[in-house]
Coordinates of C-alpha atoms in Angstrom, one line a residue:
M1 CA 65.6 24.3 39.7
P2 CA 65.1 20.6 40.3
T3 CA 63.8 18.4 37.4
F4 CA 61.6 15.3 37.7
A5 CA 61.8 12.3 35.5
Q6 CA 58.6 11.1 33.8
A7 CA 57.2 8.0 35.2
Q8 CA 55.6 7.1 31.9
P9 CA 56.4 8.2 28.3
D10 CA 54.0 11.0 27.2
A11 CA 54.0 11.6 23.5
L12 CA 51.9 14.8 23.7
L13 CA 54.4 16.5 26.0
S14 CA 57.2 15.8 23.6
M15 CA 55.3 16.5 20.4
P16 CA 56.5 19.6 18.5
T17 CA 53.7 21.9 17.2
S18 CA 55.2 21.7 13.7
Q19 CA 53.1 22.3 10.6
E20 CA 53.8 18.6 9.7
N21 CA 52.3 17.3 13.0
I22 CA 49.4 19.8 12.8
A23 CA 48.5 18.6 9.2
A24 CA 48.8 15.0 10.3
G25 CA 46.6 15.6 13.3
L26 CA 43.9 17.4 11.3
E27 CA 43.7 14.4 8.9
A28 CA 43.6 11.9 11.7
D29 CA 40.9 13.9 13.6
A30 CA 38.7 14.2 10.4
Y31 CA 39.2 10.5 9.8
A32 CA 38.3 9.4 13.3
N33 CA 35.2 11.7 13.5
G34 CA 34.3 10.9 9.9
I35 CA 34.1 7.2 10.8
N36 CA 31.9 8.0 13.7
A37 CA 29.7 10.3 11.6
F38 CA 29.3 7.6 9.0
T39 CA 28.3 4.8 11.4
W40 CA 26.1 7.1 13.4
G41 CA 24.5 8.9 10.5
Y42 CA 24.2 6.2 7.9
P43 CA 20.7 5.0 9.1
L44 CA 19.3 8.5 8.7
V45 CA 20.8 8.9 5.3
R46 CA 19.6 5.4 4.3
M47 CA 16.1 6.1 5.5
E48 CA 16.0 9.5 3.7
R49 CA 16.8 7.6 0.5
V50 CA 14.4 4.7 1.2
I51 CA 11.4 6.9 2.0
R52 CA 11.9 8.6 -1.4
E53 CA 12.4 5.3 -3.2
Y54 CA 9.4 3.6 -1.6
T55 CA 7.1 6.5 -2.4
D56 CA 8.2 6.6 -6.0
V57 CA 5.6 4.2 -7.4
P58 CA 6.3 2.8 -10.9
N59 CA 3.6 2.5 -13.5
P60 CA 2.8 -0.2 -14.0
R61 CA 3.7 -1.4 -10.5
P62 CA 5.0 -5.0 -10.3
D63 CA 3.0 -7.4 -8.1
T64 CA 6.0 -7.9 -6.0
S65 CA 6.3 -4.2 -5.2
Y66 CA 5.0 -2.6 -2.0
R67 CA 5.7 1.0 -3.0
A68 CA 2.9 3.5 -2.2
P69 CA 2.4 7.3 -2.3
L70 CA 3.2 9.2 0.9
N71 CA 0.8 8.5 3.8
Q72 CA -0.7 5.5 2.0
L73 CA -0.3 1.7 2.5
G74 CA 1.4 -0.3 -0.2
W75 CA 1.1 -4.1 -0.3
A76 CA 3.0 -6.6 -2.4
K77 CA 0.5 -8.9 -4.1
T78 CA 2.8 -11.8 -4.7
L79 CA 5.9 -13.2 -2.9
A80 CA 9.3 -11.8 -3.7
T81 CA 11.2 -13.3 -6.6
P82 CA 14.7 -12.7 -8.0
A83 CA 13.1 -9.9 -10.1
A84 CA 12.1 -8.0 -7.0
K85 CA 15.0 -5.6 -6.5
D86 CA 13.7 -3.1 -3.9
M87 CA 14.6 -5.1 -0.8
P88 CA 18.0 -6.8 -0.2
T89 CA 17.6 -10.2 1.5
A90 CA 13.8 -10.2 0.9
N91 CA 12.0 -13.2 2.4
N92 CA 9.8 -15.5 0.3
D93 CA 7.4 -16.2 3.2
T94 CA 5.3 -13.1 3.5
L95 CA 3.6 -10.4 1.5
Y96 CA 5.3 -7.2 2.4
L97 CA 3.6 -3.9 3.5
S98 CA 5.3 -0.5 3.3
S99 CA 4.1 3.0 4.2
V100 CA 6.0 6.2 4.7
V101 CA 4.0 8.4 7.0
Q102 CA 4.6 12.1 7.6
L103 CA 2.9 12.8 10.9
T104 CA 1.6 16.3 10.5
E105 CA -1.0 15.0 13.0
P106 CA -1.6 11.6 14.5
Y107 CA -2.4 8.8 12.0
V108 CA -4.6 5.8 12.7
L109 CA -3.7 2.4 11.4
H110 CA -6.6 0.0 11.4
V111 CA -5.8 -3.7 11.3
P112 CA -8.4 -6.4 10.7
D113 CA -8.9 -9.7 12.4
T114 CA -6.4 -12.1 10.7
A115 CA -7.8 -15.2 12.4
D116 CA -4.5 -16.2 14.0
R117 CA -2.6 -15.8 10.7
Y118 CA 0.9 -14.4 11.3
Y119 CA 1.3 -10.8 10.6
V120 CA 3.4 -8.0 12.0
V121 CA 3.6 -4.2 11.3
D122 CA 6.9 -2.7 12.5
V123 CA 7.0 1.1 13.3
F124 CA 10.5 2.5 12.5
N125 CA 11.7 6.0 13.2
M126 CA 14.0 7.8 10.8
W127 CA 17.1 6.3 12.6
Q128 CA 15.9 2.8 11.6
E129 CA 15.1 2.1 15.2
L130 CA 12.1 -0.3 15.7
Q131 CA 9.9 1.5 18.2
H132 CA 6.7 -0.6 18.1
Y133 CA 5.4 -4.0 17.0
I134 CA 1.8 -4.5 15.9
G135 CA 0.9 -8.1 15.2
R136 CA 0.4 -11.7 16.3
R137 CA 3.1 -11.9 18.9
T138 CA 2.6 -8.5 20.7
T139 CA -1.0 -7.4 20.1
G140 CA -2.7 -10.6 18.9
T141 CA -4.7 -11.0 15.7
A142 CA -8.0 -9.4 16.6
A143 CA -9.0 -6.2 14.8
G144 CA -7.7 -3.0 16.4
D145 CA -6.9 0.7 15.8
Y146 CA -3.4 2.0 16.6
V147 CA -2.6 5.7 16.5
L148 CA 0.9 7.0 15.6
V149 CA 1.6 10.1 17.7
P150 CA 4.3 12.5 16.6
P151 CA 6.7 14.1 19.1
G152 CA 5.3 17.2 20.8
W153 CA 1.6 16.5 20.0
K154 CA -0.6 17.7 22.9
G155 CA -4.1 16.5 22.0
T156 CA -6.3 13.8 23.5
L157 CA -7.3 10.6 21.9
P158 CA -10.5 8.6 21.8
K159 CA -10.4 5.7 24.4
D160 CA -10.8 3.0 21.8
L161 CA -7.4 3.9 20.2
K162 CA -4.1 2.4 21.2
R163 CA -1.5 5.2 21.5
L164 CA 1.9 4.6 20.0
D165 CA 4.3 7.5 20.5
V166 CA 7.2 7.9 18.0
S167 CA 10.4 9.9 18.2
T168 CA 10.5 11.4 14.7
K169 CA 7.9 13.2 12.6
T170 CA 8.3 10.8 9.8
V171 CA 8.0 7.0 10.3
W172 CA 8.2 3.9 8.1
L173 CA 5.7 1.1 8.5
W174 CA 7.1 -2.2 7.4
G175 CA 4.8 -5.2 7.5
R176 CA 4.6 -8.9 6.8
L177 CA 1.6 -11.1 6.2
R178 CA 2.3 -14.9 6.0
V179 CA 1.6 -16.9 2.9
N180 CA 1.4 -20.7 3.1
D181 CA 3.2 -22.6 0.3
G182 CA 0.8 -22.9 -2.7
E183 CA -1.9 -20.9 -1.1
D184 CA -4.6 -19.0 -3.1
L185 CA -3.7 -15.3 -2.8
K186 CA -7.2 -13.9 -3.5
P187 CA -8.5 -14.2 0.1
L188 CA -5.2 -12.5 1.3
H189 CA -5.7 -9.6 -1.1
A190 CA -9.2 -9.1 0.4
L191 CA -7.6 -9.2 3.9
Q192 CA -4.9 -6.7 2.8
A193 CA -7.7 -4.3 1.7
Q194 CA -9.0 -4.2 5.3
F195 CA -5.8 -2.6 6.6
T196 CA -6.3 1.2 6.5
L197 CA -4.3 4.3 7.3
R198 CA -5.8 7.8 7.7
P199 CA -5.2 11.0 9.7
L200 CA -6.9 11.2 13.1
S201 CA -9.0 14.1 11.9
Q202 CA -10.4 12.0 9.0
R203 CA -11.0 8.8 10.9
N204 CA -14.7 8.9 10.6
N205 CA -14.9 10.6 7.2
R206 CA -16.4 8.1 4.8
D207 CA -15.4 10.2 1.8
Y208 CA -11.8 10.6 2.8
K209 CA -9.3 10.3 0.0
P210 CA -5.5 10.8 0.7
K211 CA -3.9 13.7 -1.0
E212 CA -1.1 13.0 -3.5
Q213 CA 2.0 14.3 -1.9
T214 CA 5.7 14.0 -2.7
L215 CA 8.9 14.5 -0.7
A216 CA 11.5 17.2 -1.6
A217 CA 14.5 15.9 -3.4
L218 CA 17.8 15.2 -1.6
P219 CA 20.8 17.4 -2.2
T220 CA 22.0 17.1 -5.8
G221 CA 25.2 15.1 -6.4
N222 CA 28.7 16.7 -6.4
D223 CA 32.0 15.3 -7.6
D224 CA 34.0 16.0 -4.4
G225 CA 33.1 12.7 -2.7
L226 CA 31.3 14.4 0.2
D227 CA 27.7 13.8 -0.8
F228 CA 27.1 11.5 2.1
I229 CA 27.8 14.3 4.6
R230 CA 25.5 16.7 2.6
E231 CA 22.7 14.2 2.8
L232 CA 23.2 13.7 6.5
A233 CA 23.1 17.4 7.0
A234 CA 19.9 17.6 5.0
G235 CA 18.3 14.8 7.0
L236 CA 19.2 16.5 10.3
K237 CA 17.1 19.5 9.4
D238 CA 13.9 17.5 9.8
N239 CA 15.3 15.0 12.4
P240 CA 17.1 16.8 15.2
V241 CA 20.0 15.1 16.9
P242 CA 18.7 13.0 19.8
A243 CA 19.7 14.3 23.2
R244 CA 21.7 11.2 24.0
D245 CA 23.9 11.9 20.9
E246 CA 24.5 15.6 21.3
A247 CA 28.1 15.2 22.7
L248 CA 29.0 12.9 19.9
F249 CA 27.5 15.1 17.2
A250 CA 29.4 18.2 18.6
Q251 CA 32.7 16.5 17.6
F252 CA 31.7 16.6 13.9
G253 CA 31.7 20.4 14.0
R254 CA 35.5 20.2 13.6
F255 CA 35.1 19.1 10.0
G256 CA 32.2 21.4 9.3
L257 CA 29.0 19.5 10.2
T258 CA 26.8 21.3 12.7
E259 CA 23.1 21.7 13.3
K260 CA 23.2 24.5 10.8
G261 CA 24.4 22.3 8.0
F262 CA 27.7 21.3 6.3
D263 CA 30.2 23.7 4.9
P264 CA 32.9 21.9 3.0
S265 CA 34.7 25.2 2.2
R266 CA 35.9 25.1 5.8
L267 CA 37.9 21.9 5.2
S268 CA 41.6 22.1 5.0
P269 CA 43.3 19.7 2.5
P270 CA 44.3 17.4 5.3
Q271 CA 40.8 17.3 6.8
K272 CA 39.3 16.6 3.4
A273 CA 41.7 13.7 2.9
G274 CA 40.9 12.3 6.3
L275 CA 37.1 12.7 5.7
L276 CA 37.2 11.0 2.3
K277 CA 39.2 8.1 3.7
A278 CA 36.6 7.8 6.5
L279 CA 33.7 7.6 4.1
A280 CA 35.6 4.9 2.2
D281 CA 36.3 2.9 5.4
G282 CA 33.0 3.5 7.2
P283 CA 31.1 0.7 5.5
K284 CA 33.9 -1.7 6.5
V285 CA 33.4 -0.6 10.1
A286 CA 29.7 -1.2 9.8
V287 CA 30.2 -4.7 8.3
S288 CA 32.6 -5.6 11.0
A289 CA 29.9 -5.1 13.6
L290 CA 28.6 -8.5 12.8
A291 CA 31.8 -10.0 14.2
S292 CA 31.4 -8.2 17.6
A293 CA 27.6 -8.1 17.8
A294 CA 26.9 -11.7 16.7
T295 CA 28.0 -14.9 18.3
Q296 CA 28.9 -18.0 16.3
R297 CA 26.7 -21.0 16.8
N298 CA 27.8 -24.1 14.9
G299 CA 29.1 -21.8 12.1
W300 CA 26.1 -19.5 12.0
A301 CA 26.2 -15.8 12.8
W302 CA 23.7 -15.3 15.6
A303 CA 22.9 -11.6 16.1
T304 CA 20.5 -10.2 18.7
G305 CA 19.4 -6.8 19.8
L306 CA 18.1 -5.6 16.4
D307 CA 15.4 -3.6 18.1
Q308 CA 17.7 -2.5 21.0
F309 CA 20.8 -1.0 19.4
G310 CA 21.7 1.4 22.2
A311 CA 25.0 3.0 21.3
N312 CA 26.1 0.3 18.9
Y313 CA 26.0 2.6 15.9
P314 CA 28.0 0.3 13.6
L315 CA 25.4 -2.5 14.1
R316 CA 22.5 -0.1 13.5
A317 CA 24.2 1.0 10.3
L318 CA 24.7 -2.5 9.1
V319 CA 21.1 -3.5 9.8
S320 CA 19.8 -0.4 8.1
G321 CA 21.8 -1.3 5.0
P322 CA 21.7 -4.8 3.7
Y323 CA 19.3 -6.0 6.5
L324 CA 16.9 -3.1 6.4
G325 CA 13.8 -3.8 8.4
G326 CA 15.3 -6.5 10.5
Q327 CA 13.4 -7.3 13.8
G328 CA 14.3 -8.2 17.3
E329 CA 14.9 -11.8 18.3
K330 CA 11.6 -12.3 20.1
E331 CA 9.8 -11.6 16.8
A332 CA 12.2 -13.3 14.5
M333 CA 15.7 -14.7 14.5
Y334 CA 17.9 -14.5 11.4
P335 CA 20.9 -16.8 11.7
L336 CA 23.2 -16.1 8.8
R337 CA 25.7 -18.4 7.1
S338 CA 28.2 -17.8 4.3
T339 CA 30.8 -20.5 4.9
D340 CA 30.9 -24.3 5.2
A341 CA 32.1 -26.4 8.1
K342 CA 35.7 -25.8 7.1
G343 CA 35.3 -22.1 6.9
Q344 CA 35.3 -21.9 3.1
Q345 CA 33.0 -19.5 1.3
L346 CA 29.8 -21.1 0.1
S347 CA 29.9 -21.4 -3.7
G348 CA 27.7 -23.0 -6.4
D349 CA 30.6 -24.9 -7.8
K350 CA 30.4 -27.3 -4.8
H351 CA 27.7 -29.5 -3.4
Y352 CA 26.6 -29.1 0.3
V353 CA 24.2 -30.8 2.7
L354 CA 22.5 -29.5 5.8
R355 CA 21.5 -32.1 8.3
F356 CA 18.6 -31.0 10.6
K357 CA 18.2 -33.2 13.7
S358 CA 14.7 -31.7 14.0
A359 CA 12.8 -28.8 12.7
P360 CA 13.4 -25.5 14.4
P361 CA 11.0 -25.0 17.4
V362 CA 8.9 -21.9 16.7
D363 CA 5.5 -20.5 17.5
G364 CA 5.3 -19.1 14.0
F365 CA 7.1 -20.8 11.2
W366 CA 10.6 -21.2 9.8
S367 CA 12.3 -20.9 6.4
L368 CA 15.8 -21.3 4.9
T369 CA 16.6 -18.9 2.0
V370 CA 19.6 -18.6 -0.3
Y371 CA 21.0 -15.3 -1.6
N372 CA 23.6 -14.3 -4.2
A373 CA 26.6 -12.9 -2.2
V374 CA 27.1 -10.0 -4.6
D375 CA 23.7 -8.4 -4.9
K376 CA 22.0 -10.0 -1.9
M377 CA 19.0 -11.0 -4.0
L378 CA 17.1 -14.3 -4.3
V379 CA 18.5 -16.9 -6.6
D380 CA 16.9 -17.6 -10.0
N381 CA 16.5 -21.4 -10.5
P382 CA 14.7 -23.9 -12.7
I383 CA 12.2 -25.0 -10.1
A384 CA 11.3 -21.5 -8.8
R385 CA 12.1 -22.5 -5.3
Y386 CA 13.6 -19.7 -3.3
K387 CA 13.2 -21.0 0.2
L388 CA 12.6 -24.3 2.1
G389 CA 10.5 -24.2 5.3
S390 CA 7.9 -25.5 7.6
D391 CA 5.2 -25.3 5.0
T392 CA 7.2 -26.7 2.0
Q393 CA 5.0 -29.2 0.2
G394 CA 6.6 -32.6 -0.2
L395 CA 9.3 -32.0 2.3
K396 CA 11.0 -35.4 3.1
V397 CA 11.2 -35.9 6.9
L398 CA 12.3 -39.1 8.6
A399 CA 10.2 -40.7 11.4
D400 CA 12.5 -39.3 14.1
G401 CA 11.9 -35.8 12.7
S402 CA 15.3 -35.4 11.1
F403 CA 15.9 -34.4 7.5
E404 CA 18.6 -33.3 5.1
V405 CA 18.7 -30.4 2.6
P406 CA 20.8 -30.7 -0.5
L407 CA 22.3 -27.3 -1.3
Q408 CA 23.7 -27.0 -4.8
A409 CA 23.3 -25.5 -8.2
E410 CA 22.4 -28.7 -10.0
K411 CA 19.4 -31.0 -9.3
P412 CA 20.5 -33.7 -6.8
D413 CA 19.8 -37.4 -6.5
G414 CA 19.2 -39.5 -3.4
E415 CA 16.8 -39.9 -0.6
F416 CA 16.4 -36.2 0.1
A417 CA 16.3 -34.9 -3.5
A418 CA 12.8 -33.5 -2.8
N419 CA 14.4 -31.2 -0.3
W420 CA 16.7 -29.5 -2.8
L421 CA 17.4 -25.8 -2.2
P422 CA 18.9 -24.4 -5.4
A423 CA 22.1 -22.4 -5.1
P424 CA 23.6 -19.9 -7.6
K425 CA 26.7 -20.7 -9.7
G426 CA 28.8 -18.3 -7.8
P427 CA 29.3 -17.3 -4.1
F428 CA 26.2 -17.2 -1.9
Y429 CA 25.0 -17.0 1.7
M430 CA 21.8 -18.1 3.4
I431 CA 19.5 -17.0 6.2
L432 CA 17.5 -19.3 8.5
R433 CA 14.4 -17.3 9.5
L434 CA 12.7 -18.3 12.7
Y435 CA 9.4 -16.5 13.2
Q436 CA 8.4 -16.3 16.9
P437 CA 11.1 -18.6 18.0
K438 CA 10.5 -20.7 21.2
S439 CA 12.5 -20.3 24.4
E440 CA 15.0 -23.1 23.5
V441 CA 15.9 -21.2 20.3
L442 CA 16.4 -17.9 22.2
A443 CA 18.4 -19.7 24.9
G444 CA 20.7 -21.3 22.3
K445 CA 19.6 -24.8 23.1
Y446 CA 18.5 -25.7 19.6
E447 CA 21.4 -27.0 17.5
L448 CA 21.6 -25.3 14.2
P449 CA 22.5 -27.6 11.3
Q450 CA 26.1 -27.8 10.1
V451 CA 26.9 -27.2 6.4
E452 CA 29.0 -30.0 5.0
A453 CA 30.6 -29.9 1.6
V454 CA 30.0 -33.2 -0.2
E455 CA 33.2 -34.5 -1.9

């Protein structure tokens, strides 16, 4: 019988089906699918945790907190400070709104006339996907009523309601209301009180009072290192796998995760080893998404598509973690910077200067905020300045529109000392927020400032 030479090497054809190779393959398969399960499923796990945290209201509740009981609106009464630990990378520009809504029926969100004051309410599904914007850019600032409609609802709505269909039965409302530097907050508190949320069936009930409800606890902890998969399985009971992801999800059945739940007893030792390694490396894959999803502009990481993830699951995971609640670029841009012009990590043991040729062109406003690199929180400092922006009182700007920002831990001297943005003693990063950026920003024509170390 004639034989034929292989045109190309084929490792599978020559691979013995030995116990050693089978064990190695089981570990590699669990590792590969475990990585995908982490990056795909992290947003759901994160949201399941968040909706429980944000409906667990402390007593007394700090003024910086926006926590509220289930199906109720929670407003922060003051701007975020270093003591506000709920939200990583919190801004110091707006009062935050949060509401976790279980859509047993449609719910009506009423927004008042804000007289052109910037506000936005983002509607997130349980995969941390931003499905609707309500606010100045998209719907204007006149009063209006918006109804959140759960999947599968078949009723009809009054004509004066704006219908917003969502893809999961639980949603998270995440809002922002602008505060000008030094502004009296009492009128804003009165404005906040005019935002209301109630079931459609109770829309016209003057005596309506929301029921006190709580969410069931997540699965209890275990010491085998697989709690993430257990929480993912629990989240999927109330949030079915989207149709577009069914083929991907089917692969996870090989390590025991199916629509029926997660059975770790089915794991062989090699599979468990691979899955544990995947859960350790999964966060690294998510963090690496910034390198592929963001472009570098004058040293700043410039990410887009935060409201259009598509199949970029690592980016969706990253945003739902340390950048929870991030918006798309038309609503706000978030250029991020953690290194100086020489590529060295920003650190409070050095002095830096940012030279703006002009203020960022925006239809809303802009701000520059510094965060500790380790905990991603605002930086405590002696002048209680946590950001610098378009409304900063006493900002020194030259006649041609240019200005400098000293960035350091100690109080600076010189012409632009009034523009000091305090930095922590250790490593840090910063975010330049651009609310409603103009076309030249979106097109990349605006030159972001370089960060120079001062020798």
